[in-house]
Amino acid sequence: MRCFWDARQLAHAPELELHNGAFVPFAESPARAEAILAAIGTPEAAVDHGEARLRAVHSEAYLAFLWSAHKDWRAAGRPGDASGYAWPVVRRRQLSLDRIDARLGAYSFDAASPIAAGTWEGAYWSAQTALSALGAVLAGEPAAFALCRPPGHHCGSDYLGGYCYLNNAAIAAEAAIAAGRKVAILDVDYHHGNGTQDIFYERGDVLFASIHADPRTDYPFFWGHADETGEGEGEGATLNLPLARGADLAAYLPALDAALERIAAFAPDLLVLSYGADTFAGDPISQFRLETADYARVARRIASLGTPTLIAMEGGYAVDALGANVASFLEGFA
Ligand code: OKP
Ligand code: ZN
């Protein structure tokens, strides 16, 4: 399978994550990409498709914020990575505030996504990697893999969160729609893809289906519940299939079949797959029990749809097993 990647994605290298009052190493590390690269062989370099493709999903104001946030942080005399601490949860409204702390609050929904010096560059090329792999699928490949990192599925049109800054899957989906394709998105990361869901929530022309840990127990908590089915023209075009912690392949496959059945009924001519390997039994921040060999079976079932597919990398934090898990998935798909 053709694989895409750009070394500039490594520029995003946040240092630490504050969690439960203690500093812990940042889980979404450049080492994740290195581990995948070591397992899949030499990928093709991403091609720059420009910033206009980003603006099809993200607001101008959000992109301007993301571009300058770390510089603004430093200009304010602050050390390390930029990270917010105050959020407008109550009566959120449009205010044009200058203070970097206010802007971090306005454009984030959690504190899990620090903005480092190279965050814009890394996120920009992660999105370009998704667009480049999409290009291969639009040109006739049955499937292509985008080694996106940082991931994207928690990020909405005007907010970051969950290690995500630009929504790679949504950006690729919009580009595919612009190329005349009917698009479905399947998200199989352990965590619900709340940003992707939000972007397409009122759209009937894009199906969003997701299998993930029940948000009653797991991040992102506030979205991904089974009763979220879309709104307005999008009513019925969102499908959430939350599973209890501890799910193994036997518990996973019925949900996968339900998602695939819905996708087949929607009859897309292009599938964007948000693939996270954090459903792995050994993942340090997740609680499902898929094994390395299971990814080949999951991938084979998804491939059996026969729909041209862009596979975009999302999470997966067991770095020692990550390469093998991704390779198993890609081999199963092919
Ligand atoms: C990103 B992706 C656990 C903290 C969890 C955020 C998780 C983001 C996951 N110690 N914080 O969906 O893999
Ligand atoms: Zn995840």
Coordinates of C-alpha atoms and ligand atoms in Angstrom, one line a residue:
M1 CA 0.0 0.0 0.0
R2 CA 1.2 3.5 -0.8
C3 CA 2.2 5.4 2.4
F4 CA 2.7 9.1 2.9
W5 CA 4.6 11.2 5.5
D6 CA 6.6 14.4 5.8
A7 CA 9.5 14.7 8.2
R8 CA 8.4 18.3 9.1
Q9 CA 5.6 16.6 11.2
L10 CA 8.4 15.9 13.7
A11 CA 8.6 19.6 14.4
H12 CA 5.6 19.3 16.7
A13 CA 7.3 18.1 19.9
P14 CA 5.5 19.2 23.1
E15 CA 7.4 18.5 26.3
L16 CA 5.1 17.6 29.1
E17 CA 1.5 17.0 30.0
L18 CA 0.0 18.1 33.2
H19 CA -2.3 15.4 34.5
N20 CA -3.9 15.0 37.9
G21 CA -1.4 17.6 39.3
A22 CA 1.7 15.7 38.1
F23 CA 3.9 16.2 35.1
V24 CA 4.1 13.1 32.9
P25 CA 5.9 12.6 29.6
F26 CA 3.7 13.7 26.7
A27 CA 2.1 10.5 25.2
E28 CA 1.7 11.9 21.6
S29 CA 5.5 11.9 20.9
P30 CA 7.6 12.1 17.7
A31 CA 8.8 8.6 18.7
R32 CA 5.3 7.3 17.7
A33 CA 6.0 8.3 14.1
E34 CA 9.5 6.9 14.2
A35 CA 8.1 3.5 15.4
I36 CA 5.6 3.4 12.5
L37 CA 8.2 4.4 9.9
A38 CA 10.5 1.6 11.1
A39 CA 7.7 -0.9 10.5
I40 CA 6.3 0.3 7.1
G41 CA 9.4 1.1 5.1
T42 CA 10.1 4.3 3.2
P43 CA 7.0 6.3 2.6
E44 CA 6.4 8.9 -0.2
A45 CA 6.9 12.5 0.7
A46 CA 3.8 14.6 1.2
V47 CA 3.0 17.3 -1.4
D48 CA 1.9 20.8 -0.3
H49 CA -1.8 21.2 -1.3
G50 CA -1.8 24.7 0.3
E51 CA -3.7 26.4 3.1
A52 CA -7.0 26.7 1.3
R53 CA -7.7 23.1 2.0
L54 CA -7.4 23.8 5.7
R55 CA -9.8 26.8 5.4
A56 CA -12.5 24.5 4.0
V57 CA -12.7 23.0 7.6
H58 CA -11.2 25.5 10.0
S59 CA -12.1 29.1 10.6
E60 CA -9.8 31.9 9.5
A61 CA -9.6 33.2 13.2
Y62 CA -8.7 29.7 14.5
L63 CA -6.0 29.2 11.9
A64 CA -4.5 32.7 12.7
F65 CA -4.6 31.8 16.4
L66 CA -2.8 28.5 15.9
W67 CA -0.2 30.0 13.6
S68 CA 0.8 32.7 16.1
A69 CA 0.0 31.2 19.5
H70 CA 3.5 30.0 20.4
K71 CA 5.0 33.3 19.3
D72 CA 2.4 35.2 21.2
W73 CA 3.2 33.1 24.3
R74 CA 6.9 33.8 24.0
A75 CA 6.2 37.5 23.3
A76 CA 4.3 37.6 26.7
G77 CA 7.5 36.3 28.3
R78 CA 6.2 32.8 29.1
P79 CA 8.4 29.7 29.2
G80 CA 7.9 26.3 27.5
D81 CA 4.8 25.3 25.5
A82 CA 1.6 27.4 25.4
S83 CA -1.3 25.9 27.3
G84 CA -4.5 27.4 28.5
Y85 CA -6.1 27.3 31.9
A86 CA -9.4 29.2 31.7
W87 CA -12.3 28.2 29.4
P88 CA -15.5 30.0 28.4
V89 CA -17.8 27.1 29.3
V90 CA -20.7 29.3 30.4
R91 CA -22.3 31.6 27.7
R92 CA -19.5 31.1 25.2
R93 CA -19.6 34.1 22.8
Q94 CA -17.4 35.8 20.3
L95 CA -15.0 38.1 22.1
S96 CA -11.9 39.5 20.4
L97 CA -9.5 39.2 23.3
D98 CA -5.8 39.8 22.9
R99 CA -4.4 38.1 25.9
I100 CA -2.8 34.8 25.0
D101 CA -4.3 33.0 28.0
A102 CA -7.8 34.1 26.9
R103 CA -7.2 33.1 23.3
L104 CA -5.9 29.7 24.5
G105 CA -9.2 29.3 26.4
A106 CA -11.3 30.4 23.5
Y107 CA -9.8 28.0 21.0
S108 CA -9.3 24.9 23.2
F109 CA -11.6 22.4 25.0
D110 CA -9.0 20.8 27.2
A111 CA -5.5 21.2 28.6
A112 CA -4.1 18.1 26.8
S113 CA -2.8 19.9 23.8
P114 CA 0.1 22.3 24.4
I115 CA 1.3 24.4 21.5
A116 CA 5.1 24.1 21.0
A117 CA 7.4 26.1 18.7
G118 CA 6.9 23.6 15.9
T119 CA 3.2 22.8 16.4
W120 CA 2.0 24.8 13.4
E121 CA 4.6 23.2 11.1
G122 CA 3.9 19.7 12.4
A123 CA 0.1 20.0 12.2
Y124 CA 0.3 21.7 8.8
W125 CA 2.3 18.8 7.3
S126 CA 0.2 16.2 9.1
A127 CA -2.8 17.6 7.2
Q128 CA -0.8 17.8 3.9
T129 CA 0.1 14.1 4.4
A130 CA -3.6 13.3 4.6
L131 CA -4.3 15.3 1.5
S132 CA -1.4 13.6 -0.3
A133 CA -2.6 10.1 0.5
L134 CA -6.1 11.2 -0.6
G135 CA -4.6 12.2 -3.9
A136 CA -3.4 8.6 -4.4
V137 CA -6.9 7.3 -3.7
L138 CA -8.5 9.9 -6.0
A139 CA -6.1 8.8 -8.7
G140 CA -7.3 5.2 -8.4
E141 CA -5.5 3.5 -5.6
P142 CA -7.9 1.2 -3.7
A143 CA -6.3 2.5 -0.4
A144 CA -3.5 4.7 0.8
F145 CA -2.0 5.3 4.3
A146 CA -1.4 8.8 5.7
L147 CA 1.0 8.7 8.7
C148 CA -0.6 11.7 10.3
R149 CA 0.9 12.9 13.4
P150 CA -0.2 15.0 15.3
P151 CA -3.6 13.3 15.1
G152 CA -6.7 15.3 14.2
H153 CA -10.0 13.8 15.2
H154 CA -10.7 15.7 18.5
C155 CA -10.1 19.1 16.8
G156 CA -13.2 21.0 15.5
S157 CA -13.5 23.9 13.1
D158 CA -12.4 26.5 15.7
Y159 CA -10.9 24.6 18.6
L160 CA -8.0 22.2 19.4
G161 CA -7.9 19.4 22.0
G162 CA -6.9 15.8 22.7
Y163 CA -3.4 16.2 21.1
C164 CA -5.2 17.5 17.9
Y165 CA -4.7 20.8 16.1
L166 CA -5.9 20.4 12.6
N167 CA -8.6 17.8 11.7
N168 CA -6.7 15.7 9.1
A169 CA -9.6 13.4 8.4
A170 CA -12.1 16.2 8.0
I171 CA -9.8 18.2 5.7
A172 CA -9.3 15.1 3.5
A173 CA -13.0 14.4 3.5
E174 CA -13.8 18.0 2.4
A175 CA -11.1 17.7 -0.4
A176 CA -12.7 14.5 -1.5
I177 CA -16.1 16.1 -1.6
A178 CA -14.7 19.0 -3.6
A179 CA -13.4 16.3 -6.1
G180 CA -17.0 15.0 -6.5
R181 CA -16.9 12.0 -4.1
K182 CA -19.6 10.9 -1.7
V183 CA -17.7 10.4 1.6
A184 CA -18.2 8.3 4.7
I185 CA -15.9 8.6 7.7
L186 CA -15.3 5.6 10.0
D187 CA -13.4 6.4 13.2
V188 CA -11.9 3.4 15.0
D189 CA -9.6 5.2 17.4
Y190 CA -10.2 4.2 21.1
H191 CA -11.4 7.7 21.8
H192 CA -14.5 9.3 20.2
G193 CA -13.7 11.6 17.3
N194 CA -15.7 14.5 18.7
G195 CA -14.1 17.1 16.4
T196 CA -14.9 15.2 13.3
Q197 CA -18.4 14.5 14.5
D198 CA -18.9 18.2 15.3
I199 CA -17.7 19.4 11.9
F200 CA -20.2 17.2 10.0
Y201 CA -23.0 17.1 12.6
E202 CA -25.5 19.0 10.6
R203 CA -24.5 17.6 7.3
G204 CA -26.6 14.9 5.5
D205 CA -24.0 14.4 2.7
V206 CA -21.3 12.9 5.0
L207 CA -21.8 9.9 7.2
F208 CA -19.8 9.8 10.4
A209 CA -19.6 6.5 12.2
S210 CA -17.4 5.8 15.3
I211 CA -16.6 2.8 17.5
H212 CA -14.9 4.0 20.8
A213 CA -14.7 3.7 24.5
D214 CA -17.9 4.7 26.3
P215 CA -17.6 8.4 27.0
R216 CA -19.2 7.8 30.4
T217 CA -15.9 6.3 31.5
D218 CA -13.4 7.7 29.0
Y219 CA -12.2 10.9 27.3
P220 CA -13.6 13.0 25.7
F221 CA -16.6 12.4 28.1
F222 CA -19.0 14.9 26.7
W223 CA -19.5 13.5 23.2
G224 CA -19.8 10.1 21.6
H225 CA -22.8 8.9 23.4
A226 CA -25.1 6.6 21.5
D227 CA -28.0 9.1 21.4
E228 CA -25.9 11.6 19.4
T229 CA -27.3 11.0 15.8
G230 CA -26.8 14.3 14.1
E231 CA -29.0 17.4 13.8
G232 CA -31.1 19.1 11.1
E233 CA -30.1 17.9 7.7
G234 CA -27.5 15.7 9.4
E235 CA -30.1 13.8 11.5
G236 CA -29.3 10.1 11.1
A237 CA -25.9 10.7 9.5
T238 CA -24.0 10.3 12.8
L239 CA -23.6 6.8 14.3
N240 CA -21.9 6.3 17.7
L241 CA -21.2 2.8 18.9
P242 CA -19.6 3.1 22.4
L243 CA -18.2 0.0 23.9
A244 CA -17.4 -0.8 27.6
R245 CA -13.8 -0.8 28.8
G246 CA -12.2 -4.2 28.4
A247 CA -13.6 -4.9 24.9
D248 CA -11.7 -7.6 23.1
L249 CA -12.0 -8.6 19.4
A250 CA -15.2 -10.7 20.2
A251 CA -16.8 -7.6 21.7
Y252 CA -15.5 -5.3 19.0
L253 CA -16.5 -7.2 15.8
P254 CA -20.4 -6.8 16.2
A255 CA -19.9 -3.1 16.5
L256 CA -17.7 -3.1 13.5
D257 CA -20.2 -5.0 11.5
A258 CA -23.0 -2.6 12.5
A259 CA -20.9 0.4 11.4
L260 CA -20.0 -1.3 8.1
E261 CA -23.7 -2.2 7.5
R262 CA -24.6 1.5 7.9
I263 CA -21.8 2.6 5.7
A264 CA -22.7 0.1 3.0
A265 CA -26.4 1.4 3.1
F266 CA -25.0 5.0 2.7
A267 CA -23.1 3.8 -0.4
P268 CA -20.1 6.2 -0.3
D269 CA -17.6 6.2 -3.1
L270 CA -14.8 7.1 -0.8
L271 CA -14.1 6.1 2.8
V272 CA -12.0 8.2 5.2
L273 CA -10.8 5.9 8.0
S274 CA -9.5 7.5 11.2
Y275 CA -7.4 4.6 12.5
G276 CA -6.1 4.6 16.1
A277 CA -4.0 1.8 17.4
D278 CA -4.9 2.8 21.0
T279 CA -7.5 0.0 21.0
F280 CA -4.4 -2.3 21.6
A281 CA -4.3 -4.3 24.9
G282 CA -1.0 -2.8 25.9
D283 CA -1.9 0.8 25.3
P284 CA -0.9 2.9 28.3
I285 CA -3.9 5.3 28.3
S286 CA -6.6 3.1 26.9
Q287 CA -8.7 0.0 28.1
F288 CA -9.6 -2.2 25.1
R289 CA -7.9 -5.5 24.5
L290 CA -7.2 -5.9 20.8
E291 CA -4.0 -7.8 19.9
T292 CA -1.6 -7.1 17.1
A293 CA -3.0 -9.9 14.9
D294 CA -6.6 -8.6 15.5
Y295 CA -5.8 -5.5 13.5
A296 CA -5.4 -7.5 10.3
R297 CA -8.9 -9.0 10.8
V298 CA -10.4 -5.7 11.6
A299 CA -8.8 -4.2 8.5
R300 CA -9.8 -7.1 6.3
R301 CA -13.5 -6.5 7.2
I302 CA -13.3 -2.8 6.5
A303 CA -11.6 -3.5 3.2
S304 CA -14.4 -5.9 2.3
L305 CA -16.6 -2.9 1.7
G306 CA -14.7 -2.5 -1.5
T307 CA -14.8 1.3 -1.1
P308 CA -11.6 3.3 -2.0
T309 CA -10.2 4.2 1.4
L310 CA -7.8 6.9 2.8
I311 CA -6.4 5.5 6.1
A312 CA -5.4 8.5 8.4
M313 CA -3.4 7.7 11.5
E314 CA -4.9 8.9 14.8
G315 CA -3.8 7.6 18.2
G316 CA -1.8 4.7 19.6
Y317 CA 0.6 5.1 22.5
A318 CA 2.2 1.7 23.1
V319 CA 5.3 2.9 21.1
D320 CA 7.1 -0.5 21.3
A321 CA 4.1 -2.3 19.6
L322 CA 2.9 0.6 17.5
G323 CA 4.9 -0.3 14.3
A324 CA 3.7 -4.0 14.4
N325 CA 0.1 -2.9 15.1
V326 CA 0.0 -0.5 12.1
A327 CA 1.8 -3.0 9.9
S328 CA -0.7 -5.7 10.8
F329 CA -3.6 -3.3 9.9
L330 CA -2.1 -2.3 6.6
E331 CA -1.3 -5.8 5.6
G332 CA -4.8 -6.9 6.5
F333 CA -6.3 -4.1 4.5
A334 CA -4.2 -4.9 1.4
Ligands
OKP1 C1 -6.0 11.4 21.5 B1 -6.4 10.3 20.5 C2 -5.0 10.1 30.0 C3 -5.2 11.6 29.5 C4 -6.0 11.5 28.2 C5 -6.3 12.9 26.2 C6 -6.4 11.8 25.3 C7 -6.3 12.1 23.9 C8 -6.3 11.0 22.9 N1 -3.9 10.1 31.0 N2 -5.9 12.8 27.5 O1 -7.8 10.1 20.3 O2 -5.7 9.1 20.6
ZN2 ZN -7.3 7.9 20.8

